[in-house]
PDB file of C-alpha atoms and ligand atoms in Angstrom:
ATOM      1  CA  UNK Q   4      -2.755  -9.221  15.668  1.00  0.00           C
ATOM      2  CA  UNK Q   5       0.570  -9.738  16.961  1.00  0.00           C
ATOM      3  CA  UNK Q   6       1.227 -11.896  13.578  1.00  0.00           C
ATOM      4  CA  UNK Q   7       0.008  -9.464  11.307  1.00  0.00           C
ATOM      5  CA  UNK Q   8       1.947  -6.524  12.892  1.00  0.00           C
ATOM      6  CA  UNK Q   9       5.162  -8.782  12.551  1.00  0.00           C
ATOM      7  CA  UNK Q  10       4.332  -9.804   8.969  1.00  0.00           C
ATOM      8  CA  UNK Q  11       4.146  -6.203   7.949  1.00  0.00           C
ATOM      9  CA  UNK Q  12       7.071  -5.150   9.835  1.00  0.00           C
ATOM     10  CA  UNK Q  13       9.232  -8.237   8.439  1.00  0.00           C
ATOM     11  CA  UNK Q  14       7.746  -7.099   4.630  1.00  0.00           C
ATOM     12  CA  UNK Q  15       8.648  -3.338   5.220  1.00  0.00           C
ATOM     13  CA  UNK Q  16      12.440  -4.343   6.589  1.00  0.00           C
ATOM     14  CA  UNK Q  17      12.811  -6.430   3.631  1.00  0.00           C
ATOM     15  CA  UNK Q  18      11.716  -3.816   1.099  1.00  0.00           C
ATOM     16  CA  UNK Q  19      13.922  -0.941   3.153  1.00  0.00           C
ATOM     17  CA  UNK Q  20      16.936  -3.175   4.278  1.00  0.00           C
ATOM     18  CA  UNK Q  21      19.044  -0.609   5.635  1.00  0.00           C
ATOM     19  CA  UNK Q  22      18.421   0.956   9.090  1.00  0.00           C
ATOM     20  CA  UNK Q  23      14.967   1.865  10.611  1.00  0.00           C
ATOM     21  CA  UNK Q  24      13.927   5.210  11.589  1.00  0.00           C
ATOM     22  CA  UNK Q  25      13.359   5.841  15.074  1.00  0.00           C
ATOM     23  CA  UNK Q  26      11.045   9.179  14.096  1.00  0.00           C
ATOM     24  CA  UNK Q  27       7.999   8.875  12.243  1.00  0.00           C
ATOM     25  CA  UNK Q  28       5.832  11.692  11.007  1.00  0.00           C
ATOM     26  CA  UNK Q  29       2.279  11.581  10.107  1.00  0.00           C
ATOM     27  CA  UNK Q  30       1.695  13.930   7.456  1.00  0.00           C
ATOM     28  CA  UNK Q  31      -1.688  15.091   8.079  1.00  0.00           C
ATOM     29  CA  UNK Q  32      -2.968  18.304   6.906  1.00  0.00           C
ATOM     30  CA  UNK Q  33      -0.330  21.228   7.051  1.00  0.00           C
ATOM     31  CA  UNK Q  34       2.470  18.713   6.585  1.00  0.00           C
ATOM     32  CA  UNK Q  35       1.570  16.911   3.161  1.00  0.00           C
ATOM     33  CA  UNK Q  36       4.351  19.054   1.162  1.00  0.00           C
ATOM     34  CA  UNK Q  37       7.037  18.023   3.704  1.00  0.00           C
ATOM     35  CA  UNK Q  38       7.538  15.090   1.702  1.00  0.00           C
ATOM     36  CA  UNK Q  39       9.347  17.494  -0.928  1.00  0.00           C
ATOM     37  CA  UNK Q  40      12.093  17.588   1.721  1.00  0.00           C
ATOM     38  CA  UNK Q  41      12.510  14.210   2.331  1.00  0.00           C
ATOM     39  CA  UNK Q  42      15.595  12.982   0.283  1.00  0.00           C
ATOM     40  CA  UNK Q  43      16.454   9.566  -0.822  1.00  0.00           C
ATOM     41  CA  UNK Q  44      12.797   8.651  -0.247  1.00  0.00           C
ATOM     42  CA  UNK Q  45      11.817   5.037  -0.938  1.00  0.00           C
ATOM     43  CA  UNK Q  46       8.107   4.828  -1.431  1.00  0.00           C
ATOM     44  CA  UNK Q  47       6.001   2.301  -0.609  1.00  0.00           C
ATOM     45  CA  UNK Q  48       2.450   2.263  -1.346  1.00  0.00           C
ATOM     46  CA  UNK Q  49      -0.172   1.231   1.178  1.00  0.00           C
ATOM     47  CA  UNK Q  50      -1.876  -1.220  -1.547  1.00  0.00           C
ATOM     48  CA  UNK Q  51       1.562  -3.269  -1.712  1.00  0.00           C
ATOM     49  CA  UNK Q  52       2.071  -3.500   2.359  1.00  0.00           C
ATOM     50  CA  UNK Q  53       0.507  -6.670   3.561  1.00  0.00           C
ATOM     51  CA  UNK Q  54      -2.370  -6.103   6.225  1.00  0.00           C
ATOM     52  CA  UNK Q  55      -2.483  -2.168   5.711  1.00  0.00           C
ATOM     53  CA  UNK Q  56      -5.915  -0.729   5.145  1.00  0.00           C
ATOM     54  CA  UNK Q  57      -6.658   0.291   1.571  1.00  0.00           C
ATOM     55  CA  UNK Q  58      -7.102   3.928   1.212  1.00  0.00           C
ATOM     56  CA  UNK Q  59     -10.871   4.551   0.174  1.00  0.00           C
ATOM     57  CA  UNK Q  60     -10.347   8.165  -1.335  1.00  0.00           C
ATOM     58  CA  UNK Q  61     -10.122   8.168  -5.174  1.00  0.00           C
ATOM     59  CA  UNK Q  62      -6.939   9.795  -6.124  1.00  0.00           C
ATOM     60  CA  UNK Q  63      -5.497   9.862  -2.771  1.00  0.00           C
ATOM     61  CA  UNK Q  64      -2.058   9.015  -2.231  1.00  0.00           C
ATOM     62  CA  UNK Q  65      -1.077   6.538   0.347  1.00  0.00           C
ATOM     63  CA  UNK Q  66       2.474   5.814   0.856  1.00  0.00           C
ATOM     64  CA  UNK Q  67       4.918   4.925   3.615  1.00  0.00           C
ATOM     65  CA  UNK Q  68       8.110   6.929   3.068  1.00  0.00           C
ATOM     66  CA  UNK Q  69      11.248   6.071   4.115  1.00  0.00           C
ATOM     67  CA  UNK Q  70      13.975   8.584   3.966  1.00  0.00           C
ATOM     68  CA  UNK Q  71      15.926  11.577   5.280  1.00  0.00           C
ATOM     69  CA  UNK Q  72      14.818  15.042   6.666  1.00  0.00           C
ATOM     70  CA  UNK Q  73      18.024  16.929   6.943  1.00  0.00           C
ATOM     71  CA  UNK Q  74      20.559  14.339   8.639  1.00  0.00           C
ATOM     72  CA  UNK Q  75      17.610  12.538  10.490  1.00  0.00           C
ATOM     73  CA  UNK Q  76      16.406   9.139   9.319  1.00  0.00           C
ATOM     74  CA  UNK Q  77      12.435   9.264   9.082  1.00  0.00           C
ATOM     75  CA  UNK Q  78       9.519   7.420   8.229  1.00  0.00           C
ATOM     76  CA  UNK Q  79       6.438   9.074   6.914  1.00  0.00           C
ATOM     77  CA  UNK Q  80       2.839   8.216   6.332  1.00  0.00           C
ATOM     78  CA  UNK Q  81       1.563  10.056   3.399  1.00  0.00           C
ATOM     79  CA  UNK Q  82      -2.046   9.534   3.616  1.00  0.00           C
ATOM     80  CA  UNK Q  83      -3.938   8.591   7.430  1.00  0.00           C
ATOM     81  CA  UNK Q  84      -7.122   6.667   8.072  1.00  0.00           C
ATOM     82  CA  UNK Q  85      -9.870   8.424   9.480  1.00  0.00           C
ATOM     83  CA  UNK Q  86     -12.382   6.639  11.496  1.00  0.00           C
ATOM     84  CA  UNK Q  87     -15.144   8.657   9.544  1.00  0.00           C
ATOM     85  CA  UNK Q  88     -14.277   6.984   6.345  1.00  0.00           C
ATOM     86  CA  UNK Q  89     -15.542   3.630   8.069  1.00  0.00           C
ATOM     87  CA  UNK Q  90     -12.381   2.132   9.263  1.00  0.00           C
ATOM     88  CA  UNK Q  91     -12.325   0.149  12.468  1.00  0.00           C
ATOM     89  CA  UNK Q  92      -9.939   1.718  15.339  1.00  0.00           C
ATOM     90  CA  UNK Q  93      -7.708  -1.084  14.686  1.00  0.00           C
ATOM     91  CA  UNK Q  94      -7.175  -0.310  11.253  1.00  0.00           C
ATOM     92  CA  UNK Q  95      -6.744   3.477  11.668  1.00  0.00           C
ATOM     93  CA  UNK Q  96      -3.962   2.629  14.440  1.00  0.00           C
ATOM     94  CA  UNK Q  97      -2.159  -0.368  12.445  1.00  0.00           C
ATOM     95  CA  UNK Q  98       0.345   1.998  11.143  1.00  0.00           C
ATOM     96  CA  UNK Q  99       1.217   3.089  14.665  1.00  0.00           C
ATOM     97  CA  UNK Q 100       1.804  -0.591  15.710  1.00  0.00           C
ATOM     98  CA  UNK Q 101       3.707  -1.128  12.717  1.00  0.00           C
ATOM     99  CA  UNK Q 102       6.019   1.655  13.598  1.00  0.00           C
ATOM    100  CA  UNK Q 103       6.089   0.425  17.195  1.00  0.00           C
ATOM    101  CA  UNK Q 104       7.297  -2.904  15.724  1.00  0.00           C
ATOM    102  CA  UNK Q 105       9.893  -1.255  13.549  1.00  0.00           C
ATOM    103  CA  UNK Q 106      11.346   0.836  16.337  1.00  0.00           C
ATOM    104  CA  UNK Q 107       9.805   4.041  16.159  1.00  0.00           C
ATOM    105  CA  UNK Q 108      10.174   6.015  19.374  1.00  0.00           C
ATOM    106  CA  UNK Q 109       9.256   9.452  18.195  1.00  0.00           C
ATOM    107  CA  UNK Q 110       5.770  10.384  16.499  1.00  0.00           C
ATOM    108  CA  UNK Q 111       5.140  13.695  14.951  1.00  0.00           C
ATOM    109  CA  UNK Q 112       1.424  14.620  13.723  1.00  0.00           C
ATOM    110  CA  UNK Q 113      -0.546  17.270  12.205  1.00  0.00           C
ATOM    111  CA  UNK Q 114      -4.012  17.813  11.390  1.00  0.00           C
ATOM    112  CA  UNK Q 115      -6.439  20.402  10.819  1.00  0.00           C
ATOM    113  CA  UNK Q 116      -9.010  21.650  13.728  1.00  0.00           C
ATOM    114  CA  UNK Q 117     -11.643  24.100  14.333  1.00  0.00           C
ATOM    115  CA  UNK Q 118     -10.884  26.720  16.946  1.00  0.00           C
ATOM    116  CA  UNK Q 119     -13.106  27.156  20.157  1.00  0.00           C
ATOM    117  CA  UNK Q 120     -10.621  29.316  22.162  1.00  0.00           C
ATOM    118  CA  UNK Q 121     -11.680  32.694  21.934  1.00  0.00           C
ATOM    119  CA  UNK Q 122      -8.101  33.948  21.083  1.00  0.00           C
ATOM    120  CA  UNK Q 123      -7.483  31.684  18.228  1.00  0.00           C
ATOM    121  CA  UNK Q 124      -7.602  33.302  14.665  1.00  0.00           C
ATOM    122  CA  UNK Q 125      -7.984  31.244  11.467  1.00  0.00           C
ATOM    123  CA  UNK Q 126      -4.226  30.172  10.352  1.00  0.00           C
ATOM    124  CA  UNK Q 127      -2.677  29.873  13.974  1.00  0.00           C
ATOM    125  CA  UNK Q 128      -0.875  26.707  14.665  1.00  0.00           C
ATOM    126  CA  UNK Q 129      -1.622  24.843  18.042  1.00  0.00           C
ATOM    127  CA  UNK Q 130       0.714  22.820  19.869  1.00  0.00           C
ATOM    128  CA  UNK Q 131      -1.392  20.110  21.656  1.00  0.00           C
ATOM    129  CA  UNK Q 132      -0.795  20.008  24.995  1.00  0.00           C
ATOM    130  CA  UNK Q 133      -3.726  17.458  25.776  1.00  0.00           C
ATOM    131  CA  UNK Q 134      -6.499  15.727  24.153  1.00  0.00           C
ATOM    132  CA  UNK Q 135     -10.254  15.053  24.992  1.00  0.00           C
ATOM    133  CA  UNK Q 136     -11.160  11.465  23.335  1.00  0.00           C
ATOM    134  CA  UNK Q 137     -15.048  12.092  22.261  1.00  0.00           C
ATOM    135  CA  UNK Q 138     -14.723   8.983  19.663  1.00  0.00           C
ATOM    136  CA  UNK Q 139     -17.465   6.374  20.339  1.00  0.00           C
ATOM    137  CA  UNK Q 140     -14.656   3.991  21.292  1.00  0.00           C
ATOM    138  CA  UNK Q 141     -10.902   3.317  22.329  1.00  0.00           C
ATOM    139  CA  UNK Q 142      -8.396   2.022  20.035  1.00  0.00           C
ATOM    140  CA  UNK Q 143      -7.196  -0.023  22.996  1.00  0.00           C
ATOM    141  CA  UNK Q 144     -10.615  -1.696  23.376  1.00  0.00           C
ATOM    142  CA  UNK Q 145     -10.443  -5.628  23.342  1.00  0.00           C
ATOM    143  CA  UNK Q 146      -7.707  -7.705  24.319  1.00  0.00           C
ATOM    144  CA  UNK Q 147      -4.421  -6.105  25.694  1.00  0.00           C
ATOM    145  CA  UNK Q 148      -1.260  -7.540  24.028  1.00  0.00           C
ATOM    146  CA  UNK Q 149       1.015  -7.060  27.167  1.00  0.00           C
ATOM    147  CA  UNK Q 150       4.038  -6.953  24.447  1.00  0.00           C
ATOM    148  CA  UNK Q 151       2.337  -4.094  23.030  1.00  0.00           C
ATOM    149  CA  UNK Q 152       1.658  -2.153  26.226  1.00  0.00           C
ATOM    150  CA  UNK Q 153      -0.255  -2.294  29.559  1.00  0.00           C
ATOM    151  CA  UNK Q 154      -3.997  -2.901  29.909  1.00  0.00           C
ATOM    152  CA  UNK Q 155      -4.334   0.399  31.637  1.00  0.00           C
ATOM    153  CA  UNK Q 156      -1.942   2.908  30.194  1.00  0.00           C
ATOM    154  CA  UNK Q 157      -1.329   6.159  31.630  1.00  0.00           C
ATOM    155  CA  UNK Q 158      -2.482   9.181  29.435  1.00  0.00           C
ATOM    156  CA  UNK Q 159      -0.926  11.635  31.606  1.00  0.00           C
ATOM    157  CA  UNK Q 160       2.218  12.250  29.338  1.00  0.00           C
ATOM    158  CA  UNK Q 161       0.511  11.342  26.094  1.00  0.00           C
ATOM    159  CA  UNK Q 162       2.017  14.462  24.385  1.00  0.00           C
ATOM    160  CA  UNK Q 163       5.682  15.016  25.427  1.00  0.00           C
ATOM    161  CA  UNK Q 164       6.314  17.937  27.320  1.00  0.00           C
ATOM    162  CA  UNK Q 165       9.980  17.866  26.083  1.00  0.00           C
ATOM    163  CA  UNK Q 166       8.504  18.024  22.519  1.00  0.00           C
ATOM    164  CA  UNK Q 167       6.399  21.009  23.264  1.00  0.00           C
ATOM    165  CA  UNK Q 168       9.135  22.948  25.045  1.00  0.00           C
ATOM    166  CA  UNK Q 169      11.144  22.268  21.546  1.00  0.00           C
ATOM    167  CA  UNK Q 170       8.560  23.214  19.350  1.00  0.00           C
ATOM    168  CA  UNK Q 171       7.875  26.544  21.417  1.00  0.00           C
ATOM    169  CA  UNK Q 172      11.644  27.435  21.522  1.00  0.00           C
ATOM    170  CA  UNK Q 173      11.812  26.910  17.775  1.00  0.00           C
ATOM    171  CA  UNK Q 174       8.648  29.158  17.003  1.00  0.00           C
ATOM    172  CA  UNK Q 175      10.150  31.842  18.986  1.00  0.00           C
ATOM    173  CA  UNK Q 176      13.161  31.839  17.458  1.00  0.00           C
ATOM    174  CA  UNK Q 177      11.579  32.069  13.929  1.00  0.00           C
ATOM    175  CA  UNK Q 178       8.839  34.550  15.014  1.00  0.00           C
ATOM    176  CA  UNK Q 179       6.218  31.943  14.380  1.00  0.00           C
ATOM    177  CA  UNK Q 180       2.995  32.588  16.507  1.00  0.00           C
ATOM    178  CA  UNK Q 181       1.954  29.499  18.431  1.00  0.00           C
ATOM    179  CA  UNK Q 182      -1.276  28.676  20.405  1.00  0.00           C
ATOM    180  CA  UNK Q 183      -1.313  26.066  23.034  1.00  0.00           C
ATOM    181  CA  UNK Q 184      -4.261  23.817  23.642  1.00  0.00           C
ATOM    182  CA  UNK Q 185      -6.398  20.727  24.236  1.00  0.00           C
ATOM    183  CA  UNK Q 186      -7.723  18.812  21.070  1.00  0.00           C
ATOM    184  CA  UNK Q 187     -11.129  17.225  21.514  1.00  0.00           C
ATOM    185  CA  UNK Q 188     -11.237  14.490  19.018  1.00  0.00           C
ATOM    186  CA  UNK Q 189     -14.654  13.449  17.601  1.00  0.00           C
ATOM    187  CA  UNK Q 190     -15.588  10.838  14.891  1.00  0.00           C
ATOM    188  CA  UNK Q 191     -17.225  13.550  12.330  1.00  0.00           C
ATOM    189  CA  UNK Q 192     -17.490  13.751   9.380  1.00  0.00           C
ATOM    190  CA  UNK Q 193     -19.922  16.570  10.188  1.00  0.00           C
ATOM    191  CA  UNK Q 194     -18.701  20.110  11.160  1.00  0.00           C
ATOM    192  CA  UNK Q 195     -20.252  20.737  14.698  1.00  0.00           C
ATOM    193  CA  UNK Q 196     -23.317  22.620  15.342  1.00  0.00           C
ATOM    194  CA  UNK Q 197     -22.779  25.915  17.163  1.00  0.00           C
ATOM    195  CA  UNK Q 198     -23.916  24.271  20.481  1.00  0.00           C
ATOM    196  CA  UNK Q 199     -21.621  21.564  20.108  1.00  0.00           C
ATOM    197  CA  UNK Q 200     -18.292  24.046  19.322  1.00  0.00           C
ATOM    198  CA  UNK Q 201     -19.795  25.590  22.677  1.00  0.00           C
ATOM    199  CA  UNK Q 202     -19.795  22.446  24.666  1.00  0.00           C
ATOM    200  CA  UNK Q 203     -16.167  21.053  23.636  1.00  0.00           C
ATOM    201  CA  UNK Q 204     -15.244  24.802  24.796  1.00  0.00           C
ATOM    202  CA  UNK Q 205     -16.690  24.384  28.266  1.00  0.00           C
ATOM    203  CA  UNK Q 206     -15.513  21.102  28.926  1.00  0.00           C
ATOM    204  CA  UNK Q 207     -11.999  22.328  28.089  1.00  0.00           C
ATOM    205  CA  UNK Q 208     -11.283  21.749  24.439  1.00  0.00           C
ATOM    206  CA  UNK Q 209      -9.456  24.481  22.589  1.00  0.00           C
ATOM    207  CA  UNK Q 210      -9.848  23.237  19.119  1.00  0.00           C
ATOM    208  CA  UNK Q 211     -11.682  20.022  17.546  1.00  0.00           C
ATOM    209  CA  UNK Q 212     -10.636  17.747  14.816  1.00  0.00           C
ATOM    210  CA  UNK Q 213     -11.522  13.990  13.572  1.00  0.00           C
ATOM    211  CA  UNK Q 214      -8.217  12.504  13.401  1.00  0.00           C
ATOM    212  CA  UNK Q 215      -5.202  12.069  16.062  1.00  0.00           C
ATOM    213  CA  UNK Q 216      -6.589  10.955  19.263  1.00  0.00           C
ATOM    214  CA  UNK Q 217      -6.890   7.265  17.987  1.00  0.00           C
ATOM    215  CA  UNK Q 218      -2.962   7.336  17.027  1.00  0.00           C
ATOM    216  CA  UNK Q 219      -1.991   9.272  19.968  1.00  0.00           C
ATOM    217  CA  UNK Q 220      -3.660   6.786  22.182  1.00  0.00           C
ATOM    218  CA  UNK Q 221      -2.145   3.816  20.568  1.00  0.00           C
ATOM    219  CA  UNK Q 222       1.312   5.511  20.483  1.00  0.00           C
ATOM    220  CA  UNK Q 223       1.038   6.202  24.197  1.00  0.00           C
ATOM    221  CA  UNK Q 224       0.310   2.636  24.805  1.00  0.00           C
ATOM    222  CA  UNK Q 225       3.324   1.719  23.105  1.00  0.00           C
ATOM    223  CA  UNK Q 226       5.450   4.073  25.060  1.00  0.00           C
ATOM    224  CA  UNK Q 227       6.624   6.742  22.141  1.00  0.00           C
ATOM    225  CA  UNK Q 228       6.894  10.546  22.790  1.00  0.00           C
ATOM    226  CA  UNK Q 229       4.536  12.530  20.658  1.00  0.00           C
ATOM    227  CA  UNK Q 230       4.276  16.047  19.375  1.00  0.00           C
ATOM    228  CA  UNK Q 231       1.067  17.305  17.929  1.00  0.00           C
ATOM    229  CA  UNK Q 232       0.415  20.396  16.170  1.00  0.00           C
ATOM    230  CA  UNK Q 233      -3.247  21.530  14.599  1.00  0.00           C
ATOM    231  CA  UNK Q 234      -3.511  24.175  12.281  1.00  0.00           C
ATOM    232  CA  UNK Q 235      -6.763  26.435  13.278  1.00  0.00           C
ATOM    233  CA  UNK Q 236      -8.646  26.217   9.924  1.00  0.00           C
ATOM    234  CA  UNK Q 237     -11.816  27.675  11.117  1.00  0.00           C
ATOM    235  CA  UNK Q 238     -13.805  28.972  13.943  1.00  0.00           C
ATOM    236  CA  UNK Q 239     -16.634  27.584  16.008  1.00  0.00           C
ATOM    237  CA  UNK Q 240     -19.078  28.671  18.862  1.00  0.00           C
ATOM    238  CA  UNK Q 241     -22.287  30.386  19.242  1.00  0.00           C
ATOM    239  CA  UNK Q 242     -21.570  33.759  18.032  1.00  0.00           C
ATOM    240  CA  UNK Q 243     -19.777  32.537  15.236  1.00  0.00           C
ATOM    241  CA  UNK Q 244     -21.846  32.751  11.895  1.00  0.00           C
ATOM    242  CA  UNK Q 245     -19.305  31.794   9.333  1.00  0.00           C
ATOM    243  CA  UNK Q 246     -20.001  28.008   8.285  1.00  0.00           C
ATOM    244  CA  UNK Q 247     -17.115  25.835   7.942  1.00  0.00           C
ATOM    245  CA  UNK Q 248     -16.487  24.218   4.574  1.00  0.00           C
ATOM    246  CA  UNK Q 249     -13.917  21.518   3.541  1.00  0.00           C
ATOM    247  CA  UNK Q 250     -12.789  24.043   0.918  1.00  0.00           C
ATOM    248  CA  UNK Q 251     -12.071  26.957   3.654  1.00  0.00           C
ATOM    249  CA  UNK Q 252     -10.454  24.244   5.678  1.00  0.00           C
ATOM    250  CA  UNK Q 253      -7.920  23.227   2.888  1.00  0.00           C
ATOM    251  CA  UNK Q 254      -7.423  27.120   1.865  1.00  0.00           C
ATOM    252  CA  UNK Q 255      -6.549  27.935   5.501  1.00  0.00           C
ATOM    253  CA  UNK Q 256      -4.279  24.959   6.005  1.00  0.00           C
ATOM    254  CA  UNK Q 257      -2.423  25.688   2.543  1.00  0.00           C
ATOM    255  CA  UNK Q 258      -1.812  28.965   4.009  1.00  0.00           C
ATOM    256  CA  UNK Q 259      -0.797  27.893   7.433  1.00  0.00           C
ATOM    257  CA  UNK Q 260       1.558  25.060   5.858  1.00  0.00           C
ATOM    258  CA  UNK Q 261       4.997  26.641   5.443  1.00  0.00           C
ATOM    259  CA  UNK Q 262       5.127  27.741   9.342  1.00  0.00           C
ATOM    260  CA  UNK Q 263       3.888  24.043  10.195  1.00  0.00           C
ATOM    261  CA  UNK Q 264       6.755  22.659   8.206  1.00  0.00           C
ATOM    262  CA  UNK Q 265       9.344  25.129   9.277  1.00  0.00           C
ATOM    263  CA  UNK Q 266       8.893  24.144  12.859  1.00  0.00           C
ATOM    264  CA  UNK Q 267       8.874  20.546  12.274  1.00  0.00           C
ATOM    265  CA  UNK Q 268      11.584  20.330   9.816  1.00  0.00           C
ATOM    266  CA  UNK Q 269      13.647  22.310  12.587  1.00  0.00           C
ATOM    267  CA  UNK Q 270      12.455  19.919  15.099  1.00  0.00           C
ATOM    268  CA  UNK Q 271      13.349  16.945  13.468  1.00  0.00           C
ATOM    269  CA  UNK Q 272      17.029  18.287  13.058  1.00  0.00           C
ATOM    270  CA  UNK Q 273      17.195  18.732  16.598  1.00  0.00           C
ATOM    271  CA  UNK Q 274      16.046  15.194  17.792  1.00  0.00           C
TER     272      UNK Q 274
HETATM  273  N1  HPA J   6     -14.723  20.516  13.248  1.00  0.00           N
HETATM  274  C1  HPA J   6     -14.045  19.441  13.275  1.00  0.00           C
HETATM  275  N2  HPA J   6     -12.844  19.030  12.477  1.00  0.00           N
HETATM  276  C2  HPA J   6     -12.308  19.989  11.776  1.00  0.00           C
HETATM  277  C3  HPA J   6     -13.065  21.591  11.856  1.00  0.00           C
HETATM  278  C4  HPA J   6     -13.994  21.559  12.814  1.00  0.00           C
HETATM  279  O1  HPA J   6     -14.442  22.699  12.766  1.00  0.00           O
HETATM  280  N3  HPA J   6     -11.872  21.899  10.979  1.00  0.00           N
HETATM  281  C5  HPA J   6     -11.070  21.118  10.679  1.00  0.00           C
HETATM  282  N4  HPA J   6     -11.347  19.708  11.048  1.00  0.00           N
END
């Protein structure tokens, strides 16, 4: 594993040459269009990167992008790997290990999520303050490599308080409504039953989604500071009768995307 990470990092250094970014962004739902703001971008297709998982979704662009967002050097993942697609946890989180090897210290991540919190509305942005891992396994299961992080890492500060405060301040200045909440990570790919949404709310969740938690666990293990923001694309619970669909999720995400991007762009500028 260590050899593979080093191989991949060496390859990327040889492709990029210049200084490596200390900030990485996973362009999940609601951040896809951020690529249009990355200047001097060098696109490295996943399929050309040694040891990288290959994207299963037809026509889905998978690229690592090295460029600048404002004045800040960044590395962006266009397309992420979901556990529900059949990837192993090691594959899902391999890009985070490569980021670590390249010297990334700050990780920004977005996703779509179903809201259980009764104050949430469709299209809300939720700054993730914490998560509950309900994936069937941890990406840290198996041999621990001390050079990557400790065997028993703390998850107390998996989501950086400092970045949450900064995102809050920016949202307030821009007049963008942001909620705070706990993200429940599940394997999917089915959306939840009404009883499951209810259950996730009772155990302390505010929103549920099918990504992010594996990457954040590995980022925390690697000592990175993380900011995660969800777009609430649908609502779930016992009294909610509207069925979530992929189309509705996409539509709600598209509507909220400009607000998500505004916060993230400004935040990167202030790092
Ligand atoms: N459940 C799980 N994942 C999701 C949802 C949901 O309701 N909405 C968007 N991603």
